[in-house]
XYZ file of N, CA, C and O in Angstrom:
724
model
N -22.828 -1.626 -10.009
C -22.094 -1.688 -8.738
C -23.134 -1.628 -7.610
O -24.085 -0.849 -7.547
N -22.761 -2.669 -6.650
C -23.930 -2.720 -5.745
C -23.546 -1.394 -4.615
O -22.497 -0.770 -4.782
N -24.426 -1.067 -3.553
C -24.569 -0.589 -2.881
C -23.361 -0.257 -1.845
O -22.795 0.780 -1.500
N -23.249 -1.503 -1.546
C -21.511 -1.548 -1.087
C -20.243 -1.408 -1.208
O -19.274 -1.214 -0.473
N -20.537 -1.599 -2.674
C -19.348 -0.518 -3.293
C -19.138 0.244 -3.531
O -18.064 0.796 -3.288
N -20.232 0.773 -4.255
C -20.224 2.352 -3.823
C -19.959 2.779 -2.786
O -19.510 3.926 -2.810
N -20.069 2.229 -1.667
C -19.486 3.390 -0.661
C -18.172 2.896 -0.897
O -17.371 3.785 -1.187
N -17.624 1.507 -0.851
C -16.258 1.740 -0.667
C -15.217 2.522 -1.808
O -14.173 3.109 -1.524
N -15.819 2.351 -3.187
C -15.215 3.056 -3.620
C -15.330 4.741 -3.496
O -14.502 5.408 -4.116
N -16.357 5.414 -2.696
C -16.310 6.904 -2.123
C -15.886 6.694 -0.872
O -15.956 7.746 -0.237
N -15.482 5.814 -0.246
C -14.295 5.848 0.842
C -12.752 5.713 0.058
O -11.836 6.471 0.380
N -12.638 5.003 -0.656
C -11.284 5.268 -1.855
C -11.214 6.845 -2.047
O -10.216 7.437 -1.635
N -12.076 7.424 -2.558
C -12.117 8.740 -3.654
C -11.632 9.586 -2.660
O -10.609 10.264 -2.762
N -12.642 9.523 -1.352
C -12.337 10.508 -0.115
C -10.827 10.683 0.274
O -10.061 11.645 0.213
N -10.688 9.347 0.708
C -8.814 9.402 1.274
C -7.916 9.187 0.155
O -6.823 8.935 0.662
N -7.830 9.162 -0.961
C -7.230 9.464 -1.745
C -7.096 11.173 -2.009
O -5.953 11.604 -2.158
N -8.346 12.226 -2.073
C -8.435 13.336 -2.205
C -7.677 13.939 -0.757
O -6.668 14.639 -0.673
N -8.189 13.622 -0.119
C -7.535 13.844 1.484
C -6.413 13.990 1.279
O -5.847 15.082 1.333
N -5.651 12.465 0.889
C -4.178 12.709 1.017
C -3.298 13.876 -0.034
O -2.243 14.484 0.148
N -4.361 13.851 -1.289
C -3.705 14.649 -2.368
C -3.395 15.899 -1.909
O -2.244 16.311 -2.051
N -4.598 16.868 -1.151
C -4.585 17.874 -0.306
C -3.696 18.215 0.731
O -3.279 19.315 1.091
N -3.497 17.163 1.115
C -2.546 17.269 2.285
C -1.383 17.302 1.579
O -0.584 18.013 2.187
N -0.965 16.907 0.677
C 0.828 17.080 -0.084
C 1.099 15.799 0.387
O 2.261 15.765 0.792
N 0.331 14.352 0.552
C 0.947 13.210 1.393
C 1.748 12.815 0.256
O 2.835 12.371 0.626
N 1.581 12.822 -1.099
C 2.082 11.898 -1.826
C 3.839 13.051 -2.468
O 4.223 14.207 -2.646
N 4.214 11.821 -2.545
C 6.015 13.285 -3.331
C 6.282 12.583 -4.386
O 6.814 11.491 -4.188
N 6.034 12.946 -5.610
C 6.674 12.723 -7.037
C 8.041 12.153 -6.724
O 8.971 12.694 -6.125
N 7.914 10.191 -7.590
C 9.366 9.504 -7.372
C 9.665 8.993 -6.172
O 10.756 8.460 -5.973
N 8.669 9.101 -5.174
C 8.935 8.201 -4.077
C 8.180 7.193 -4.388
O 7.595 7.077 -5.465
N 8.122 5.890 -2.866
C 8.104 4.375 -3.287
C 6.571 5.099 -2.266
O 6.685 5.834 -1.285
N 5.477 4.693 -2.772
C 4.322 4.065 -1.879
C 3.616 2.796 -1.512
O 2.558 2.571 -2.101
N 3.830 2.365 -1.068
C 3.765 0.764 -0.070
C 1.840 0.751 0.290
O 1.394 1.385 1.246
N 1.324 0.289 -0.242
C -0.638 -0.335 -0.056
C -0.430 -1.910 0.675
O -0.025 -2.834 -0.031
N -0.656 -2.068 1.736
C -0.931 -3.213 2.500
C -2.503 -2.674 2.749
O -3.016 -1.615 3.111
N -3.074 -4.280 2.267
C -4.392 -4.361 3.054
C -4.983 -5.799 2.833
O -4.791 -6.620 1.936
N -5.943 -5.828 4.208
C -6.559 -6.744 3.806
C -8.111 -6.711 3.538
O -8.987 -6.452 4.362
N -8.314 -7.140 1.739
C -9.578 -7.021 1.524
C -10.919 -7.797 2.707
O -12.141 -7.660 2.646
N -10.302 -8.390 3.443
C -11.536 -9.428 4.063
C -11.835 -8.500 5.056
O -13.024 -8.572 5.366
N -10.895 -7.224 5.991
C -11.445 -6.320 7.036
C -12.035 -5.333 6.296
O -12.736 -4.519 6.897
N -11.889 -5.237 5.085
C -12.276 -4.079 4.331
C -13.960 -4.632 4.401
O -14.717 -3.781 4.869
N -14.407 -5.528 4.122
C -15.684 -6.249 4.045
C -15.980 -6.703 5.180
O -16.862 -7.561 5.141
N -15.538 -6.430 6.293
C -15.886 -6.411 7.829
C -15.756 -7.932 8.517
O -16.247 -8.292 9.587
N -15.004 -8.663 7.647
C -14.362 -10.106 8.166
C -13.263 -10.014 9.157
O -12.979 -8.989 9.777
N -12.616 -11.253 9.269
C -11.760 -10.924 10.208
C -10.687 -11.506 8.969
O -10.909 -12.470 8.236
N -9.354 -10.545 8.967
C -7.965 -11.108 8.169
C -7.980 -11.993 7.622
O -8.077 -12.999 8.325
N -7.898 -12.231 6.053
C -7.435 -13.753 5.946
C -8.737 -14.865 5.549
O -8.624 -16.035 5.182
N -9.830 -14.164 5.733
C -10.910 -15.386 5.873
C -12.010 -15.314 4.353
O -12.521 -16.269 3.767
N -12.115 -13.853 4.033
C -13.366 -13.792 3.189
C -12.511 -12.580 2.237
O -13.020 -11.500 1.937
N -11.114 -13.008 1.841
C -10.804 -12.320 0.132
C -11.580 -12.352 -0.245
O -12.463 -13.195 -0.087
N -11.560 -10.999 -1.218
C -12.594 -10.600 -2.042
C -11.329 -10.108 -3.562
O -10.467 -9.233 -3.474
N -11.564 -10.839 -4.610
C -11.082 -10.028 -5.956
C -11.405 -8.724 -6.249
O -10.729 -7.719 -6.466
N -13.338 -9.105 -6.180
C -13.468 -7.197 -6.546
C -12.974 -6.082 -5.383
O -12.617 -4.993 -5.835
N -12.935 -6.221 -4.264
C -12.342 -5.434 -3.759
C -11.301 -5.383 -3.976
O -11.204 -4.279 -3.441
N -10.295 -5.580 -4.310
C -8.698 -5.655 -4.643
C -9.052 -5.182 -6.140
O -8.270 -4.268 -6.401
N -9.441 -5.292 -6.637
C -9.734 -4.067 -7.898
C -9.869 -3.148 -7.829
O -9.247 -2.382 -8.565
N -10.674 -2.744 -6.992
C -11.184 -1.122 -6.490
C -10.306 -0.696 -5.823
O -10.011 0.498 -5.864
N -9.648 -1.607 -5.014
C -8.128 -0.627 -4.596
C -7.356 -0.404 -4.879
O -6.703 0.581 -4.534
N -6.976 -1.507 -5.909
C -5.729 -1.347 -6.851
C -6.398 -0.126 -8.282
O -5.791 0.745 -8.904
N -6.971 -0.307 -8.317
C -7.342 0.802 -9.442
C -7.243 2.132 -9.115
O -6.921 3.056 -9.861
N -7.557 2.172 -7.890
C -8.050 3.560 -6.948
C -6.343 3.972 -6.916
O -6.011 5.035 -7.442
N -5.618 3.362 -6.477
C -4.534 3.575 -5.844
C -3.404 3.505 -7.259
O -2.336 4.111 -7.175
N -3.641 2.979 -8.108
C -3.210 3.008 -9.233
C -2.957 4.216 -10.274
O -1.980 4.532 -10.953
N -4.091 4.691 -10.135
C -4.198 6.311 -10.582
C -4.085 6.930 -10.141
O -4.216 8.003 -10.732
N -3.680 6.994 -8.471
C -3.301 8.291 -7.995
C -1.466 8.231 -8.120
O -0.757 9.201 -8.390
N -0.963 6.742 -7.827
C 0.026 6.648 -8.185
C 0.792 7.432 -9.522
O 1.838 8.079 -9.559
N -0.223 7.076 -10.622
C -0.143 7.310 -12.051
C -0.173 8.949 -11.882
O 0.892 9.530 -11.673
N -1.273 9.607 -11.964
C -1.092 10.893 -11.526
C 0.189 11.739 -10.756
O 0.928 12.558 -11.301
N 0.222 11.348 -9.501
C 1.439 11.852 -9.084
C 2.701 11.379 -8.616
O 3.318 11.681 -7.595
N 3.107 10.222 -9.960
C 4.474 10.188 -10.175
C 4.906 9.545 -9.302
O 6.016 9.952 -8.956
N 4.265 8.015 -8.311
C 4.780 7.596 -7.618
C 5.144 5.950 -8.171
O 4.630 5.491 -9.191
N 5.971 5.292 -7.431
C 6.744 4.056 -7.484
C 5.525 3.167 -6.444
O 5.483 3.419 -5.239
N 4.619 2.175 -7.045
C 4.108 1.486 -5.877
C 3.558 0.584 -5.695
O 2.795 0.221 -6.590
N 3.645 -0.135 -4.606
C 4.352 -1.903 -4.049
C 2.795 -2.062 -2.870
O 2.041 -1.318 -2.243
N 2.969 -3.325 -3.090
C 2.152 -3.814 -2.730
C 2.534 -5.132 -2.095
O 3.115 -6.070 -2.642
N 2.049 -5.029 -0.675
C 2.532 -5.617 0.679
C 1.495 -7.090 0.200
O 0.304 -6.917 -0.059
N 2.078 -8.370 0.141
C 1.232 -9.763 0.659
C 1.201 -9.860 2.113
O 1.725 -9.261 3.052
N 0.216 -11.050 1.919
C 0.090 -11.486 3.497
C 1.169 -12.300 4.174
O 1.790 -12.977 3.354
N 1.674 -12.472 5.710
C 1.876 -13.124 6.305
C 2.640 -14.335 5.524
O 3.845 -14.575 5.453
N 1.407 -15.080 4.906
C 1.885 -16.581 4.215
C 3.231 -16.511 3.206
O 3.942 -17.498 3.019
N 3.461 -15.273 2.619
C 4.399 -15.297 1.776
C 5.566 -13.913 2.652
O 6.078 -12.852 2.298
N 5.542 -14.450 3.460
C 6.499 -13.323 4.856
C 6.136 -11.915 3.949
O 6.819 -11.529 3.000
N 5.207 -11.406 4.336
C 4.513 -9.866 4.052
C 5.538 -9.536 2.711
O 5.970 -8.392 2.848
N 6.047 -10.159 1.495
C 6.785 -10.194 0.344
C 5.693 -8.725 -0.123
O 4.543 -8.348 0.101
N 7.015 -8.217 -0.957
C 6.149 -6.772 -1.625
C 5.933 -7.361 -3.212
O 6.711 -8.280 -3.466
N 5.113 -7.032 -4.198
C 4.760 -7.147 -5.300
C 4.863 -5.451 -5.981
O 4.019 -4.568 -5.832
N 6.360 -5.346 -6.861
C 6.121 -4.244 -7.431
C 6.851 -4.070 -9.102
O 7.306 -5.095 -9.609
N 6.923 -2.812 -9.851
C 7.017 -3.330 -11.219
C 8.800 -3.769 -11.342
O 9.587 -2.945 -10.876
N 9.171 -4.614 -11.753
C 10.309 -4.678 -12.038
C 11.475 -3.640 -12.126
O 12.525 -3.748 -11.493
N 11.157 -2.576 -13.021
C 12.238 -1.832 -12.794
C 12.349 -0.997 -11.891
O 13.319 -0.246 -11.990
N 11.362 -0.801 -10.622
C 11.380 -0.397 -9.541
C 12.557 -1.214 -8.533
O 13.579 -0.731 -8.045
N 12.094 -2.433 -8.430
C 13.084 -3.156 -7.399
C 14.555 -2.996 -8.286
O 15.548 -2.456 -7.799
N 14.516 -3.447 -9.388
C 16.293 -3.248 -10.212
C 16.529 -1.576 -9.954
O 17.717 -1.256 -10.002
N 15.806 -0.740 -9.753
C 16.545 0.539 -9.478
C 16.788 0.722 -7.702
O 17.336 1.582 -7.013
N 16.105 -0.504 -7.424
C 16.615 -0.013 -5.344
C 17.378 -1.278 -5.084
O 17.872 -1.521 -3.983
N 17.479 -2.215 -6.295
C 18.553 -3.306 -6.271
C 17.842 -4.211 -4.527
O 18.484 -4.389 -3.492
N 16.395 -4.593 -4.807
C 15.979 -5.448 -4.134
C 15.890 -6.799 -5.170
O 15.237 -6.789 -6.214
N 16.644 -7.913 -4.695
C 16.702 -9.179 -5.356
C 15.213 -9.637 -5.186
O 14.658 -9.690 -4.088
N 14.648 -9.948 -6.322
C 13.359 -10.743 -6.514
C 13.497 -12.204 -5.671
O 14.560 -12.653 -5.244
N 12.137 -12.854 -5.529
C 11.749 -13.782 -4.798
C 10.789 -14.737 -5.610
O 9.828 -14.282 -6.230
N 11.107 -16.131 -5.577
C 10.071 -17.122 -6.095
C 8.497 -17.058 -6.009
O 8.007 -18.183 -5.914
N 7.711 -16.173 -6.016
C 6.549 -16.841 -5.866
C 5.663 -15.796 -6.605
O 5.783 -14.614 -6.926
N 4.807 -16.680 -6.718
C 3.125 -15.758 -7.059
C 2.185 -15.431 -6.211
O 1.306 -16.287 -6.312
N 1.902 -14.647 -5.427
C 1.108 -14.403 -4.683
C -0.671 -14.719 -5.196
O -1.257 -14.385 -6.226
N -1.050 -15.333 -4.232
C -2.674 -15.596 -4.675
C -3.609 -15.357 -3.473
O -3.068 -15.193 -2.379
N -4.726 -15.326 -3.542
C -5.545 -15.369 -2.938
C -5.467 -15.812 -1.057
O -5.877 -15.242 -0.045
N -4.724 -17.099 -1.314
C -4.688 -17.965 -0.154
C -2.944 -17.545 0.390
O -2.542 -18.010 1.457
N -2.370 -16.975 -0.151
C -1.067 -16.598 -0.085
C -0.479 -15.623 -0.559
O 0.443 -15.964 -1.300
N -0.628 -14.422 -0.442
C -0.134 -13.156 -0.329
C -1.220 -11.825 -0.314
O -1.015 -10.618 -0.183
N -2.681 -12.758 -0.542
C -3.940 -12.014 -0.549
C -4.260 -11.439 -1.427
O -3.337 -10.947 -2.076
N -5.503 -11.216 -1.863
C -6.006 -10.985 -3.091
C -5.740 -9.312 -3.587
O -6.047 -8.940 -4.719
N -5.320 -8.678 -2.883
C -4.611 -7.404 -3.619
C -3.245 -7.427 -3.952
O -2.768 -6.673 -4.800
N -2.523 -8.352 -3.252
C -1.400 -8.631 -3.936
C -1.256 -9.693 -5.217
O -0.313 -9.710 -6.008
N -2.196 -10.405 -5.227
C -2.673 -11.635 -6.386
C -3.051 -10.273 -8.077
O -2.595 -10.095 -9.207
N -4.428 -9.509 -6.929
C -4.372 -8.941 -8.170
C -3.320 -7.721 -8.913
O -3.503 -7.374 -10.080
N -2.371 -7.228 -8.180
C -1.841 -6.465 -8.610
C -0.414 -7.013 -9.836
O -0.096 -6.655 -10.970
N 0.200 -8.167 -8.717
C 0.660 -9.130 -9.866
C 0.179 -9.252 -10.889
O 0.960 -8.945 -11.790
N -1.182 -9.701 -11.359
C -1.425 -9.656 -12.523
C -1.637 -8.382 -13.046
O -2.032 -8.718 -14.163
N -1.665 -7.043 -13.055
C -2.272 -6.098 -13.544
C -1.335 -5.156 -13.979
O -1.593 -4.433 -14.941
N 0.226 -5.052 -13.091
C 1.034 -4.070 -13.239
C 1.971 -4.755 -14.275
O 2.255 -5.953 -14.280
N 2.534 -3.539 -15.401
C 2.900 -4.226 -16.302
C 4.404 -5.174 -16.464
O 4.481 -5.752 -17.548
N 5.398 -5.354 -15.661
C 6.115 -6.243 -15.378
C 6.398 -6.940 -13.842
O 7.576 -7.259 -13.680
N 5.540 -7.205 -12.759
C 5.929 -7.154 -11.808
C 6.941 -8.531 -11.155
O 7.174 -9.624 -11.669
N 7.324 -8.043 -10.041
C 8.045 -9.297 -9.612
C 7.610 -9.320 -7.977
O 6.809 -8.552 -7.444
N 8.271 -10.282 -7.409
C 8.092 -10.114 -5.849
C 9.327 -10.269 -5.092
O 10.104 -11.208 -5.262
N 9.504 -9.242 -4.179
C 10.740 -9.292 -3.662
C 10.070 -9.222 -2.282
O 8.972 -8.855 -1.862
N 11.707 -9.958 -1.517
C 11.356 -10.233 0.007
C 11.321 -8.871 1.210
O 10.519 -8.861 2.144
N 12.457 -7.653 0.938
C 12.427 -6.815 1.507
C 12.317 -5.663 1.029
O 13.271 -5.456 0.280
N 11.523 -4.670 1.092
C 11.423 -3.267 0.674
C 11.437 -1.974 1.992
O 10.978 -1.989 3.134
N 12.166 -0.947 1.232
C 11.999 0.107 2.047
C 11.152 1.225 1.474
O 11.607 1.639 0.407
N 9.941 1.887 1.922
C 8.926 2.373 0.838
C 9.277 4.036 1.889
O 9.877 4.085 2.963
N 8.684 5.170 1.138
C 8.514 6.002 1.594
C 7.558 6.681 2.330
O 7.564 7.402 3.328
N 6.711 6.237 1.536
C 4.845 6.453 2.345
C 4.226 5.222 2.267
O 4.441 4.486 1.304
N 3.322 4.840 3.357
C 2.559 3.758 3.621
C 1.143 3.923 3.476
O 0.906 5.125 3.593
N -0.066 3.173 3.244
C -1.032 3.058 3.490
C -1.489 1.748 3.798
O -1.189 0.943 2.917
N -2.252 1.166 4.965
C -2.069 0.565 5.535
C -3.835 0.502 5.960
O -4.454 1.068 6.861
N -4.306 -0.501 4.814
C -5.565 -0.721 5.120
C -6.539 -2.236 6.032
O -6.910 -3.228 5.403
N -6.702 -2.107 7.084
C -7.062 -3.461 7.737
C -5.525 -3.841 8.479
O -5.008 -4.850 7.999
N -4.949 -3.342 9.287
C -3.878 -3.596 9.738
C -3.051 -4.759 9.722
O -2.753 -5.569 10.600
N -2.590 -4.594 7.872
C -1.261 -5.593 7.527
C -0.437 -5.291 7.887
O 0.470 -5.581 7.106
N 0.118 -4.488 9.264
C 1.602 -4.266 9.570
C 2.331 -4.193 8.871
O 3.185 -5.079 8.859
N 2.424 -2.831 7.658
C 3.605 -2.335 6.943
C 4.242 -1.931 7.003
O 4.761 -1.409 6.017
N 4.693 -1.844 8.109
C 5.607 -1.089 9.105
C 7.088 -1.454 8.570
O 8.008 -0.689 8.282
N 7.017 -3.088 8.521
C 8.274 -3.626 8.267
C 8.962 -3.272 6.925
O 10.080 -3.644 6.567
N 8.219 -2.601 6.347
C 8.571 -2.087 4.594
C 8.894 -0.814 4.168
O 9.079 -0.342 3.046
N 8.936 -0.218 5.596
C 8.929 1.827 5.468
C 10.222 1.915 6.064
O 10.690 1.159 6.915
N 10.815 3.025 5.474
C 12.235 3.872 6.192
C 11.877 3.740 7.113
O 10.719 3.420 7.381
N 13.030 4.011 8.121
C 13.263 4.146 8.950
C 13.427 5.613 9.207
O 14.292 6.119 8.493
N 12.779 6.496 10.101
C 11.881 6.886 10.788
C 10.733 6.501 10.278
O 10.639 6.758 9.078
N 9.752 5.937 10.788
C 8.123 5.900 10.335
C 7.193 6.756 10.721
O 7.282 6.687 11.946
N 6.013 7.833 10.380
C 5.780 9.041 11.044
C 4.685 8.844 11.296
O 4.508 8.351 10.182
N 3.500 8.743 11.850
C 1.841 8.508 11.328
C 1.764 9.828 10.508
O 2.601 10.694 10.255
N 0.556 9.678 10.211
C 0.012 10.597 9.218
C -1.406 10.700 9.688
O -1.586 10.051 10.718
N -2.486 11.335 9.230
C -3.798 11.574 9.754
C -4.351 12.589 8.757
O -4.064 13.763 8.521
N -5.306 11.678 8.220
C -6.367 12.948 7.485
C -7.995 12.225 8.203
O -7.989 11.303 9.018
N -9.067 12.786 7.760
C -10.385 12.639 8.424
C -10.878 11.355 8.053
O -11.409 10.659 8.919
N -10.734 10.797 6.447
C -10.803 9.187 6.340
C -10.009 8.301 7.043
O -8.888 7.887 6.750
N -10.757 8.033 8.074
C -10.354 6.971 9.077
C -10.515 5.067 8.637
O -10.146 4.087 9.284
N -11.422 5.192 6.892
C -11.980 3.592 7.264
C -12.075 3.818 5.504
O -12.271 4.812 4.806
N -11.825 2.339 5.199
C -12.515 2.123 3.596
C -13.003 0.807 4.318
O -12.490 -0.244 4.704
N -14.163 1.353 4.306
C -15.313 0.125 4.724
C -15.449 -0.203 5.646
O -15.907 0.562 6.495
N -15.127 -1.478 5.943
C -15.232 -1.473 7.617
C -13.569 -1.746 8.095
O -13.288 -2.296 9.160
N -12.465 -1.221 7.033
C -11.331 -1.737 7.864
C -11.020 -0.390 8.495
O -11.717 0.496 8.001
N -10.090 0.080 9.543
C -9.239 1.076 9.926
C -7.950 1.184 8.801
O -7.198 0.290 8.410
N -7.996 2.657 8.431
C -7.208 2.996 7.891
C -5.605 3.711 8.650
O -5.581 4.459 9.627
N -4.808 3.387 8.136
C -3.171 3.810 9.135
C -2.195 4.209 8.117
O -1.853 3.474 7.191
N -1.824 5.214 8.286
C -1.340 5.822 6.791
C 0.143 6.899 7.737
O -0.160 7.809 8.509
N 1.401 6.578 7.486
C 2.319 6.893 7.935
C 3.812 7.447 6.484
O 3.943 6.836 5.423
N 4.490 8.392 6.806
C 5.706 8.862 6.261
C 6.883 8.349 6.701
O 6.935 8.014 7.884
N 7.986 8.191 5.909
C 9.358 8.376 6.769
C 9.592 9.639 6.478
O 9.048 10.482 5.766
N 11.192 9.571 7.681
C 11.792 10.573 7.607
C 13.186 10.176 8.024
O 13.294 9.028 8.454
N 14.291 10.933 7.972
C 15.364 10.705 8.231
C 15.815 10.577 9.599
O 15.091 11.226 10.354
N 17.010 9.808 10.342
C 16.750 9.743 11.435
C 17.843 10.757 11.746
O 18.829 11.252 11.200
N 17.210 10.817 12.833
C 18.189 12.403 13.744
C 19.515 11.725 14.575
O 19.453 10.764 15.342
N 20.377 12.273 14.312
C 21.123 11.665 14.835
C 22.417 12.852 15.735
O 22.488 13.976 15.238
N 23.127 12.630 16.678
C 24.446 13.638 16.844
C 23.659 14.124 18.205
O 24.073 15.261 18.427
N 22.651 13.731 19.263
C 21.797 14.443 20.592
C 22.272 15.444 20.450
O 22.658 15.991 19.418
N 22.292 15.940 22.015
C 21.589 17.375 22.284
C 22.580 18.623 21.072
O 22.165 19.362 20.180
N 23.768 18.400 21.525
C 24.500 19.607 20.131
C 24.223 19.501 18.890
O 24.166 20.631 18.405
N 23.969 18.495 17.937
C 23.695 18.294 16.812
C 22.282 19.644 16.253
O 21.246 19.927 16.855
N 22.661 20.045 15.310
C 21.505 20.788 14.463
C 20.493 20.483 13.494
O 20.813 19.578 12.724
N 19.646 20.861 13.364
C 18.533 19.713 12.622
C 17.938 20.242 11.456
O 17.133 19.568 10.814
């Protein structure tokens, strides 16, 4: 592993540990990974996919998933309307209808290309509602989280050269000023 990956994968290890510490992740919720490998490698969106990086994140993010018991989807690009990639019996248990396509490289971006291939039944569906976000190189995953969306903040600010944005839902408040909370 060259030089550069190493750090990015000890920028993985870091905000992954970060979040573990913090209690970000909740056993059985949906976690939503949008990113784009090309800001991660200090490109601009869209221009310079990288496979091995989309390995290292999907792996990274894979085992923490695996570890603590989470459900988790993976945001494409733009080209395939930000479509989520997650395992089949995830979407049949939130009864999101699947969608035609394969995400690749040039069309849903290479962490969604590779996760398709890697997770063991996946499909792609058009709309998801996730519980926690991570949000690497600002793919606007916004559109895929409950409603309330919360930020979140631990000290890993970057895997590599992208900005990292990492947000919760929560329920929305509803009933003003008399209502109890």
């Amino acid at each position: 592993m060259n030089e550069e990956f190493a750090r990015l994968k000890n920028d993985l290890d870091v905000l992954i540990e970060q979040l573990e510490a913090s209690d970000f992740f909740k056993e059985g919720e949906d976690l939503l990974i949008g990113c784009s490998t090309s800001e991660v490698m200090g490109h601009h969106i869209g221009k310079e996919s990288s496979m091995e990086v989309a390995e290292l994140i999907f792996d990274a993010f894979h085992q923490a998933a695996e570890r603590n018991r989470l459900n988790i989807m993976f945001q494409g690009c733009e080209h395939i309307n930000r479509a989520v990639t997650m395992e089949y019996d995830v979407a049949r248990a939130h009864k999101y209808p699947p969608v035609s396509v394969v995400p690749h490289r040039s069309a849903g971006g290479s962490l969604s290309e590779y996760a398709y291939h890697h997770l063991s039944r996946p499909v792609v569906v058009e709309h998801a509602a996730a519980d926690r976000g991570v949000d690497i190189g600002q793919t606007l995953i916004g559109m895929h989280l409950h409603h309330v969306a919360v930020p979140f903040r631990v000290e890993q600010k970057t895997v590599g050269k992208a900005n990292v944005t990492l947000a919760y839902s929560r329920p929305k408040l509803i009933g003003g000023p008399r209502a109890n909370y």
